[in-house]
Short mmCIF file of C-alpha atoms in Angstrom, two decimals:
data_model
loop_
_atom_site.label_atom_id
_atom_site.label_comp_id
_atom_site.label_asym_id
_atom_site.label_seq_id
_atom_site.Cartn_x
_atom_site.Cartn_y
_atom_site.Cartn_z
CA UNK A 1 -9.33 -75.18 51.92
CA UNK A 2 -11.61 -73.92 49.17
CA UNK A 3 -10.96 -74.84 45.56
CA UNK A 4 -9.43 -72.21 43.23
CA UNK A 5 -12.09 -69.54 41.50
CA UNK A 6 -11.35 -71.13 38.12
CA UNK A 7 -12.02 -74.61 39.58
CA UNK A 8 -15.46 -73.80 40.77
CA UNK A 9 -16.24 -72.34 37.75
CA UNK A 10 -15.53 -74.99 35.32
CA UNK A 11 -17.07 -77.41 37.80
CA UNK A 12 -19.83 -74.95 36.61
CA UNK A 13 -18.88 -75.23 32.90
CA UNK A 14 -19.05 -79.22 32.89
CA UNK A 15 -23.16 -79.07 33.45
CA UNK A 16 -25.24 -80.09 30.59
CA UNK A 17 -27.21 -77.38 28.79
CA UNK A 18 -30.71 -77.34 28.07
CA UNK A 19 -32.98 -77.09 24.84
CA UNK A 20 -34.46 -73.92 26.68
CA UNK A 21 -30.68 -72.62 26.78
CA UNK A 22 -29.85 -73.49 22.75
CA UNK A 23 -32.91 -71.60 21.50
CA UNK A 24 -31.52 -68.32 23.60
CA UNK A 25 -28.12 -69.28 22.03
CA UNK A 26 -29.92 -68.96 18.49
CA UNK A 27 -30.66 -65.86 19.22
CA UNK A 28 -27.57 -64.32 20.09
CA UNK A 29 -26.03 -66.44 17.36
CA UNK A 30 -28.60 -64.33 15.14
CA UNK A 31 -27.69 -61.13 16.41
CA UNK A 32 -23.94 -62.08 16.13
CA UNK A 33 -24.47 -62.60 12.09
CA UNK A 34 -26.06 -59.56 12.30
CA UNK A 35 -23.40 -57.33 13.48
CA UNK A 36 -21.27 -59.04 11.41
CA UNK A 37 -23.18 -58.76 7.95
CA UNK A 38 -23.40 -54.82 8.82
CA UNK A 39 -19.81 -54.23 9.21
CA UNK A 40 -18.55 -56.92 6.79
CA UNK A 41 -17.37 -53.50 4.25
CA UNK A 42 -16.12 -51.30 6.98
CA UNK A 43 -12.84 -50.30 7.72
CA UNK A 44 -12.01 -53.27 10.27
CA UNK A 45 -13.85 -55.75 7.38
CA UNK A 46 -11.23 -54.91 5.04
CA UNK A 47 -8.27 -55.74 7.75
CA UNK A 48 -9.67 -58.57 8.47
CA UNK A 49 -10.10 -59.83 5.22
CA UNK A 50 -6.49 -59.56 4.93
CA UNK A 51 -5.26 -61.50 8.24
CA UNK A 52 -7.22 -64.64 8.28
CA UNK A 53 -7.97 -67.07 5.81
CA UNK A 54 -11.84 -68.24 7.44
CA UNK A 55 -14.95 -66.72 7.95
CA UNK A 56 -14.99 -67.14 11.43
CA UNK A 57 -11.29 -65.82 11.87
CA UNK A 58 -12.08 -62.20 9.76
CA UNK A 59 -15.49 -62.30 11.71
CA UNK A 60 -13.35 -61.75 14.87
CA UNK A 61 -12.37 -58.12 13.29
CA UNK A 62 -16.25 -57.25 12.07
CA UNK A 63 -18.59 -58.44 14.77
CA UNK A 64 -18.46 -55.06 17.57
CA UNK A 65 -17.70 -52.76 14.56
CA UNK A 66 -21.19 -51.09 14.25
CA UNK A 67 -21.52 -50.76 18.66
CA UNK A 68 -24.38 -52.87 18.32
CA UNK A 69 -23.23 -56.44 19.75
CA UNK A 70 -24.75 -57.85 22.62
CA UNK A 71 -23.54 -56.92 26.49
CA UNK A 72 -24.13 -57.42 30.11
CA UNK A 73 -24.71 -55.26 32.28
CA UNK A 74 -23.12 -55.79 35.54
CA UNK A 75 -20.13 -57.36 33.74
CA UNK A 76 -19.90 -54.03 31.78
CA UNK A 77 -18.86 -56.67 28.27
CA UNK A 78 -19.96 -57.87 25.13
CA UNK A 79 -19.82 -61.60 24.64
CA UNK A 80 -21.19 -61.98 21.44
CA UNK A 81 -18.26 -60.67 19.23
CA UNK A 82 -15.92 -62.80 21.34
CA UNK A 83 -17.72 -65.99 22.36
CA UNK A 84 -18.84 -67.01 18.32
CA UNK A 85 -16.07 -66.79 16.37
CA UNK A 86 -14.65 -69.48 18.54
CA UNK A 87 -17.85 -71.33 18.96
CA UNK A 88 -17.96 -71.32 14.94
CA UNK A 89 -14.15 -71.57 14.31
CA UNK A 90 -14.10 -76.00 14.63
CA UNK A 91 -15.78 -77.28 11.00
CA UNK A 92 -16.43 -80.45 12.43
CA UNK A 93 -18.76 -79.36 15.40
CA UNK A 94 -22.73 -80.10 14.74
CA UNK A 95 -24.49 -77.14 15.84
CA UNK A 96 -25.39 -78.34 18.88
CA UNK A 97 -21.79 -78.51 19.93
CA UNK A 98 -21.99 -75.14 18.34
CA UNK A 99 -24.51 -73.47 20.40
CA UNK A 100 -23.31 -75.62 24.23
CA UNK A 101 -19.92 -74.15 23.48
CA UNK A 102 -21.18 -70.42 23.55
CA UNK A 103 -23.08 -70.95 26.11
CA UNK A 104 -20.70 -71.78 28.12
CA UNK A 105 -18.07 -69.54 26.95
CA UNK A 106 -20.67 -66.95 28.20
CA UNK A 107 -20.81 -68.21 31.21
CA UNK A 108 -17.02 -68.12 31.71
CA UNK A 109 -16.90 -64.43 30.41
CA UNK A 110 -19.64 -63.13 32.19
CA UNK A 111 -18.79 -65.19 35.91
CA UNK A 112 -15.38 -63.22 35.76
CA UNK A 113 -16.36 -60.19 34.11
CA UNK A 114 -18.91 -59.46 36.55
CA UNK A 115 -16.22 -59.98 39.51
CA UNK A 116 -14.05 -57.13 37.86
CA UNK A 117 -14.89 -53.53 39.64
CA UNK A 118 -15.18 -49.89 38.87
CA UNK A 119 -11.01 -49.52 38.75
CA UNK A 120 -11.15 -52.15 36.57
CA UNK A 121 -13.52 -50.40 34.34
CA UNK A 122 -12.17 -47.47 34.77
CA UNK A 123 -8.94 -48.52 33.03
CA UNK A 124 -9.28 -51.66 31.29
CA UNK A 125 -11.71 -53.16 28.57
CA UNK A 126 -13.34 -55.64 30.32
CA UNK A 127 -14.76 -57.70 27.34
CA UNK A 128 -11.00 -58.01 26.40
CA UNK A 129 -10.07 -59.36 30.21
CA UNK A 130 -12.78 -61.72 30.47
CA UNK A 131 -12.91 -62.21 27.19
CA UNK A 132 -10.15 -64.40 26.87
CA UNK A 133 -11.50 -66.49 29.46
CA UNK A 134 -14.35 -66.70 27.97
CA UNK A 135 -12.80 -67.92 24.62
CA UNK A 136 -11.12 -70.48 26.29
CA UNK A 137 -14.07 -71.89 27.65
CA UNK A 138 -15.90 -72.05 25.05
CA UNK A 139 -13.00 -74.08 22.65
CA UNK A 140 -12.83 -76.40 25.52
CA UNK A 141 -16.23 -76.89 25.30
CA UNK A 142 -15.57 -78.09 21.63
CA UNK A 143 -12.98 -79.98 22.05
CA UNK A 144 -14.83 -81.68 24.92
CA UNK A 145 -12.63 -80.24 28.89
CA UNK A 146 -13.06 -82.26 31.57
CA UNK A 147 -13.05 -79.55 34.83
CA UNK A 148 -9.44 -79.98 35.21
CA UNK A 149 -9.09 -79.13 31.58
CA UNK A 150 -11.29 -76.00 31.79
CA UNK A 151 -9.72 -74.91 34.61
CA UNK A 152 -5.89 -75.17 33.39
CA UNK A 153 -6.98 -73.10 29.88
CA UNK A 154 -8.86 -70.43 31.69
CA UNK A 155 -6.10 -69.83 34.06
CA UNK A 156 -3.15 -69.48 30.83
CA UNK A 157 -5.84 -67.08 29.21
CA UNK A 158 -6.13 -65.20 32.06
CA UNK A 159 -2.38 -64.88 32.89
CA UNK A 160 -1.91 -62.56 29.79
CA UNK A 161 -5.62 -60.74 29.87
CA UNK A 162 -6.33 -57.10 29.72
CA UNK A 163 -6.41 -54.36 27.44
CA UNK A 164 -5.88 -50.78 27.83
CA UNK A 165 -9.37 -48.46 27.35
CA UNK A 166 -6.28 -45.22 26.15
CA UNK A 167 -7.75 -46.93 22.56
CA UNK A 168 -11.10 -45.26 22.84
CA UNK A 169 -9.58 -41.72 22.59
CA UNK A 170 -8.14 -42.15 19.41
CA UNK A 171 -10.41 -43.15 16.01
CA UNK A 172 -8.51 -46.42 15.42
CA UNK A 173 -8.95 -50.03 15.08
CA UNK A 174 -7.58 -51.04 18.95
CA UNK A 175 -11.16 -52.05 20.21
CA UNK A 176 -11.44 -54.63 17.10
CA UNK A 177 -7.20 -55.84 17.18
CA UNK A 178 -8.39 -56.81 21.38
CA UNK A 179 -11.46 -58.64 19.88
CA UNK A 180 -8.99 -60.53 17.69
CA UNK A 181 -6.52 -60.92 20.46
CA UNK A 182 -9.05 -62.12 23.38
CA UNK A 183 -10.55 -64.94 20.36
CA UNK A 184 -6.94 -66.39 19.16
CA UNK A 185 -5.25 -66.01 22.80
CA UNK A 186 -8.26 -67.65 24.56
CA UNK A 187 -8.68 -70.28 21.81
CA UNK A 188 -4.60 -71.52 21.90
CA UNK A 189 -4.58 -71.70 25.41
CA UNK A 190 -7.90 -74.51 25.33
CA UNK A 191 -5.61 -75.98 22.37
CA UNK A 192 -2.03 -75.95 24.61
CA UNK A 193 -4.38 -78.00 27.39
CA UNK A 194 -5.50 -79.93 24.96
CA UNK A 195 -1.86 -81.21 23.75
CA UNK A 196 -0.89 -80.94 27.67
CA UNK A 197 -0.37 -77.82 29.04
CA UNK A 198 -1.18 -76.93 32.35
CA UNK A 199 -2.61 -73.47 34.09
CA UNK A 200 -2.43 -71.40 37.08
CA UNK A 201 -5.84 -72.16 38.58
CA UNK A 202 -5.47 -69.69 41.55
CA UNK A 203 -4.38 -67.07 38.63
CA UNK A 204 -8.10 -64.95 39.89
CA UNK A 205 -7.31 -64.80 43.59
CA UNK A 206 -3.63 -65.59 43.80
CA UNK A 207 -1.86 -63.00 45.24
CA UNK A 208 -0.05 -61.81 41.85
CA UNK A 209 -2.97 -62.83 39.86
CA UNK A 210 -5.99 -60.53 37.90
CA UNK A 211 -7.56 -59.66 40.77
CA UNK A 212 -4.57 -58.07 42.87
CA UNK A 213 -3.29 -56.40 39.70
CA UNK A 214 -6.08 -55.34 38.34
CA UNK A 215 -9.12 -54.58 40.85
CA UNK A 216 -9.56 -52.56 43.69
CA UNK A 217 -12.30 -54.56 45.22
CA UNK A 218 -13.44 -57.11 43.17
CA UNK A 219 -16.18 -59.38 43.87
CA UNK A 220 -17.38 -62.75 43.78
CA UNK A 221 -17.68 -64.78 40.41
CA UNK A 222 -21.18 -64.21 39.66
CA UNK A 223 -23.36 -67.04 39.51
CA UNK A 224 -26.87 -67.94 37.98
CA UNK A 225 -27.91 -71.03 40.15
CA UNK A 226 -28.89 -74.07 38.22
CA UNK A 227 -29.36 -72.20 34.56
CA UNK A 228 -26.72 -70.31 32.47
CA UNK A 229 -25.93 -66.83 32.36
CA UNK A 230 -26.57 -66.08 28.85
CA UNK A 231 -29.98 -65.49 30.11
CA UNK A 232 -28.92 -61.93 31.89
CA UNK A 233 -28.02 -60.72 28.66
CA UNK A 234 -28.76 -57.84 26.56
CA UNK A 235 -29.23 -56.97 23.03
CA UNK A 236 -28.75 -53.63 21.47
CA UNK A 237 -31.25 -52.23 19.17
CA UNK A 238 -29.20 -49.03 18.65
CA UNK A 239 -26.13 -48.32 16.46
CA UNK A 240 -24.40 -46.54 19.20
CA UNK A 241 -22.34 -47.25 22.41
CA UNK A 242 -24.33 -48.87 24.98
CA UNK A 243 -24.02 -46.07 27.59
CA UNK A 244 -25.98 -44.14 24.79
CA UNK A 245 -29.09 -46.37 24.74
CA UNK A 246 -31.01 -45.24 27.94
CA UNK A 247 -30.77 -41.67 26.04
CA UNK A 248 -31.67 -42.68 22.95
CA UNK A 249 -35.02 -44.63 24.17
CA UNK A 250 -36.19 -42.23 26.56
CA UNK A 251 -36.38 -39.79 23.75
CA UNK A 252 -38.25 -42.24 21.20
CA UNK A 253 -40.53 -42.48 23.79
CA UNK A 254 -40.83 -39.00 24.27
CA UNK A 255 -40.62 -38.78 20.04
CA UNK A 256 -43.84 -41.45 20.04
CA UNK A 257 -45.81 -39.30 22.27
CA UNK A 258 -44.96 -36.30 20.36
CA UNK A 259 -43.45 -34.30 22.92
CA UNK A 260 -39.77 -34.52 21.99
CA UNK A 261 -38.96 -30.60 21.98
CA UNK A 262 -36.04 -28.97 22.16
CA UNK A 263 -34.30 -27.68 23.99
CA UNK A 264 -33.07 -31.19 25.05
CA UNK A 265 -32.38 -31.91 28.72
CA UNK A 266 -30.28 -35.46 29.47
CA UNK A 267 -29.24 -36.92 32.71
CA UNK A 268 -27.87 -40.08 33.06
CA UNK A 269 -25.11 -41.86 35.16
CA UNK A 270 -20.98 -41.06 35.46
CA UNK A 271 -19.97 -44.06 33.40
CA UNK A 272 -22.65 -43.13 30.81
CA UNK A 273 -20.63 -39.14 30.72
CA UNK A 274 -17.53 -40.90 30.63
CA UNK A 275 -17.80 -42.49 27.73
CA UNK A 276 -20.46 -40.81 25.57
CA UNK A 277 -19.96 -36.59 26.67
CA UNK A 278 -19.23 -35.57 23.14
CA UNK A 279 -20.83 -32.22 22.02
CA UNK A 280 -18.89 -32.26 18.57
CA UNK A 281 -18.66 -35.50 17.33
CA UNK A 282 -15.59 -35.37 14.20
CA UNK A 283 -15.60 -38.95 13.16
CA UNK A 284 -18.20 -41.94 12.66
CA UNK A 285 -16.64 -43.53 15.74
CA UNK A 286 -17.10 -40.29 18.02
CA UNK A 287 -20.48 -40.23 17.00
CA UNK A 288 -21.68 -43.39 18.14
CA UNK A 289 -19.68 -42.50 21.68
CA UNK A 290 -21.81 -39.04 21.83
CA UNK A 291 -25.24 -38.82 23.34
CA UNK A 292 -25.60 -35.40 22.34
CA UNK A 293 -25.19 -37.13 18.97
CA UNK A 294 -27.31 -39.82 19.57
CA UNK A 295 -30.53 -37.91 21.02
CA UNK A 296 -30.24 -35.47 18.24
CA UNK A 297 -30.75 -38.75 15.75
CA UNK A 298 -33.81 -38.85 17.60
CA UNK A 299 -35.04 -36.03 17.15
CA UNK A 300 -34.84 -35.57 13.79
CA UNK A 301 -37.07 -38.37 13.19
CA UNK A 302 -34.32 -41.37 12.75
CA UNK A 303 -33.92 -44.32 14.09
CA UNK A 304 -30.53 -44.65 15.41
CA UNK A 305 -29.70 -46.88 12.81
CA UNK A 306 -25.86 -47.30 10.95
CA UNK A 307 -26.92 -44.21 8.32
CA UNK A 308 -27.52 -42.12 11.63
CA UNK A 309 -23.84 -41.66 12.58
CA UNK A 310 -21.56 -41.15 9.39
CA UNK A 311 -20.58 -37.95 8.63
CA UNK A 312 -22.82 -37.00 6.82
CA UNK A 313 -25.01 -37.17 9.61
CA UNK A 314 -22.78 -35.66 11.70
CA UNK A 315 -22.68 -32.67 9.38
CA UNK A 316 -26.41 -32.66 9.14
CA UNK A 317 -27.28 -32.81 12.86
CA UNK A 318 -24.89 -29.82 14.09
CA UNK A 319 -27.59 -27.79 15.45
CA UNK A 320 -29.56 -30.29 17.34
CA UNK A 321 -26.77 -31.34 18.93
CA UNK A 322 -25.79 -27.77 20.23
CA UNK A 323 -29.52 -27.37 22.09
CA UNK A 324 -28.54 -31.11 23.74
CA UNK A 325 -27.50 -30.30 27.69
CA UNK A 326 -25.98 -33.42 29.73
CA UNK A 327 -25.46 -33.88 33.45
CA UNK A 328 -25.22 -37.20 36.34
CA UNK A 329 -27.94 -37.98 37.91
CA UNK A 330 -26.29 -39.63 40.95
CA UNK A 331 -29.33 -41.07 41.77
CA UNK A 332 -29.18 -43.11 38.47
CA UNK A 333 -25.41 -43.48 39.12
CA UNK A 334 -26.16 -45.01 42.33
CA UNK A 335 -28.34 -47.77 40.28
CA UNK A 336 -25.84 -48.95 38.04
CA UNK A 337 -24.81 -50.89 36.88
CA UNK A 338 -27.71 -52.85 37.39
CA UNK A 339 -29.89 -50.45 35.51
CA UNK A 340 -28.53 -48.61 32.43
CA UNK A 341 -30.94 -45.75 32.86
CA UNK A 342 -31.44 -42.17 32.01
CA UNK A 343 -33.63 -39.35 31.95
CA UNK A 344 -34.41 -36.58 28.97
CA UNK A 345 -36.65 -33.74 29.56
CA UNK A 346 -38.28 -35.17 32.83
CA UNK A 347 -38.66 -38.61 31.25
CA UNK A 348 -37.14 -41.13 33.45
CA UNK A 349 -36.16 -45.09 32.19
CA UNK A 350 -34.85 -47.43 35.08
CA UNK A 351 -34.33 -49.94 32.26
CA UNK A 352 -33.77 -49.82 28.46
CA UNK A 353 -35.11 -51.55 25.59
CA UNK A 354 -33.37 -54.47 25.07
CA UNK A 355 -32.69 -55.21 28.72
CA UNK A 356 -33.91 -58.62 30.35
CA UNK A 357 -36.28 -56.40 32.17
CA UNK A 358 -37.66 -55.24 28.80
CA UNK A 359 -37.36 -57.73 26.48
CA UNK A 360 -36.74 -57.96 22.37
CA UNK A 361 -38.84 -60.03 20.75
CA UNK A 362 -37.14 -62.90 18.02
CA UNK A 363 -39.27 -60.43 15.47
CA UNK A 364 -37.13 -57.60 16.28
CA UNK A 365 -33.99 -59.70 16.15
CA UNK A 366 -35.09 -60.39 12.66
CA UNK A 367 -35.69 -56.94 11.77
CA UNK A 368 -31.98 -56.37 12.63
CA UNK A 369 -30.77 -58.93 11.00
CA UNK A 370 -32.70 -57.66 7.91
CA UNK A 371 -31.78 -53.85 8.52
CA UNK A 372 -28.18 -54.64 9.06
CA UNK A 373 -27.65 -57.17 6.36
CA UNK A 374 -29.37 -54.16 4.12
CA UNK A 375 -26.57 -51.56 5.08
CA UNK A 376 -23.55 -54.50 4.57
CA UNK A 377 -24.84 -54.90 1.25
CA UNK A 378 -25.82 -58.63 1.15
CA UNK A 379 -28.89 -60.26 0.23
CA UNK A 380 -29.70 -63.62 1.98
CA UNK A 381 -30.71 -62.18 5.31
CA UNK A 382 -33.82 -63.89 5.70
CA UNK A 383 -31.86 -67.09 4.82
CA UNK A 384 -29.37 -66.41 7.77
CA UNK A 385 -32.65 -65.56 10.18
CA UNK A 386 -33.85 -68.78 9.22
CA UNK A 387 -30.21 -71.19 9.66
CA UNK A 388 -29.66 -69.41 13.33
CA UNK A 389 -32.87 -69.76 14.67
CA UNK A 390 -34.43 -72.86 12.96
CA UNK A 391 -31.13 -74.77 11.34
CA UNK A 392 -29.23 -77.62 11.86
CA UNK A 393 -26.61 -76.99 9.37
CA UNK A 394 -23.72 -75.42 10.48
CA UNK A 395 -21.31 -76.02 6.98
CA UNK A 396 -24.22 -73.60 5.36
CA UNK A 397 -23.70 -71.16 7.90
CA UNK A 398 -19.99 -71.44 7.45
CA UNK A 399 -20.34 -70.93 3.83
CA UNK A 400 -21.76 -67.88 4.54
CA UNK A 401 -19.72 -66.42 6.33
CA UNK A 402 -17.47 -67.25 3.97
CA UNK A 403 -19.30 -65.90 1.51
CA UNK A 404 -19.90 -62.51 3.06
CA UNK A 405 -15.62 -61.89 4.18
CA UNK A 406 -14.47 -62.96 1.36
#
């Protein structure tokens, strides 16, 4: 008889992790402080400042709030805003603990996320289901899990996972309360096993676990041989929903070789019309979920930054937006999730910037870093370029964050 899902996978979780690994940790640890120095004075900053008494606890509330954390594809989640607040939240850790724990609390996310299907997407928020998982991973990773211990923490995470995608039709903080809710819930179940709590192992497979409740056909835990899946991920140059991006760089390209004209002509995948088919954006939110929105920033010569999707924006864009046409292309459906691609006036991208395929470079990580640290009104973002990527101090970049929820 084959060992439980969860047992595999922190069999999986128990591996050492490279040098190679920890510098691509930096650099999602980068672009974590980077979404989280942008929306350190929005709405969900202000909450969070109010419901937790540490950096890394408010961070929980700030770090998806501009759309611009990191994802994965064919998991169809964002670790970053999930996986680091944990990974940061013990004082004690070097940074080296720091940086194995998100790593694997990646891997734990993504291995699960991945196995979730399109009814899954369909209805529930994936980096919220896996994401608790994930959470507990990485905490175990801190504290120092043994398999079993993995194993028992992932399975009491995953017995209450899930949240509800109804959120995304309202303007409302939902998205950021799961965020909170996959970080705390997957963190106290690592700290029950700690003290001596025991899981459901089978809880993936079992036949009233996740999978039976909550998939149609889901499929197997996805695996990355001998290295770590934080490799597969991507980053998001873009201030706007994912689904968005293949738009929005198919149209700079077009924009670079100055033949961006309207009227403007988009066809993407379902998921991508789903999610982002809003004509008439009314708030900030709505406009980072429209891709009429979104190509119309492009056209006007911006560069789908946070400034590109307030209201005023909104207000100014109105009649680029109405000469913006979407349809599927179930061609480009049929290649997704794999590829997030999409096509505007006859220009076709299998893959978007930002992609493993299509790499940023560290330079550009900096740039957001810089740009985002710019529109969240602090000034030491060279300094936190320079702690995630080079550093071995961890209390500085504690103090930080600190510094910048406060």
């Amino acid at each position: 008889m084959s060992k439980p899902l969860l047992s595999q996978l922190a069999e999986r979780l128990a591996r050492p992790v490279g040098e190679s690994d920890r510098q691509r940790a930096r650099l999602h640890l980068l672009d974590w402080l980077a979404c989280v120095a942008g929306g350190r004075d929005m709405e969900a900053g202000h909450l969070a400042s109010a419901l937790s008494g540490s950096g890394w606890g408010r961070s929980t509330y700030v770090g998806n709030a501009l759309e611009m954390d990191d994802v994965h594809r064919t998991a169809l989640l964002h670790p970053g805003p999930v996986i680091w607040p944990v990974a940061m939240s013990m004082g004690s850790a070097p940074l080296s603990a720091r940086l194995d724990a998100a790593i694997r609390g990646y891997e734990a996310m993504i291995a699960v996320g991945a196995a979730l299907d399109a009814h899954h997407y369909a209805h529930w928020h994936p980096t919220t289901t896996a994401g608790m998982i994930g959470a507990a991973a990485a905490f175990g990773s801190l504290i120092g899990f043994a398999p079993v211990e993995y194993a028992n923490a992932m399975g009491n995470a995953a017995s209450v996972s899930g949240g509800l995608w109804h959120m995304r039709h309202d303007d409302v903080l939902t998205k950021q309360w799961h965020i909170y809710h996959a970080v705390r819930t997957g963190r106290d179940a690592a700290l029950h096993v700690h003290y001596g709590a025991t899981g459901p192992q089978g809880i993936l497979e079992g036949a009233q676990g996740l999978f039976e409740a909550m998939t149609a056909h889901p499929t197997r835990l996805r695996e990355a041989g001998d290295g770590w899946l934080i490799h597969e991920v991507s980053f998001k140059p873009f201030a706007a929903c994912r689904h968005a991006h293949p738009a929005i760089d198919a149209a700079m390209q077009l924009r670079e070789q100055g033949e961006l004209r309207a009227p403007f002509k988009i066809e993407t995948y379902a998921d991508a019309l789903t999610f982002c088919d809003r004509p008439d954006p009314q708030t900030e939110l709505e406009a980072k979920f429209s891709v009429q929105h979104s190509v119309a920033v492009v056209a006007a010569g911006r560069d789908a930054a946070p400034a590109d999707f307030t209201m005023q924006a909104i207000a100014e864009l109105a009649d680029l937006r109405s000469q913006v046409s979407v349809s599927e292309d179930p061609a480009i459906t049929a290649r997704y999730p794999k590829h997030f691609g999409a096509r505007v006036n006859g220009l076709e991208l299998v893959d978007t910037l930002g992609d493993p395929e299509r790499p940023v470079s560290d330079d550009l990580i900096v740039a957001k870093m810089q740009t985002l640290g710019a529109w969240g009104g602090i000034a030491d973002a060279d300094r936190a370029a320079e702690m995630a990527l080079r550093g071995d101090d961890p209390a500085a970049i504690d103090a930080m964050l600190e510094d910048w929820l406060a």
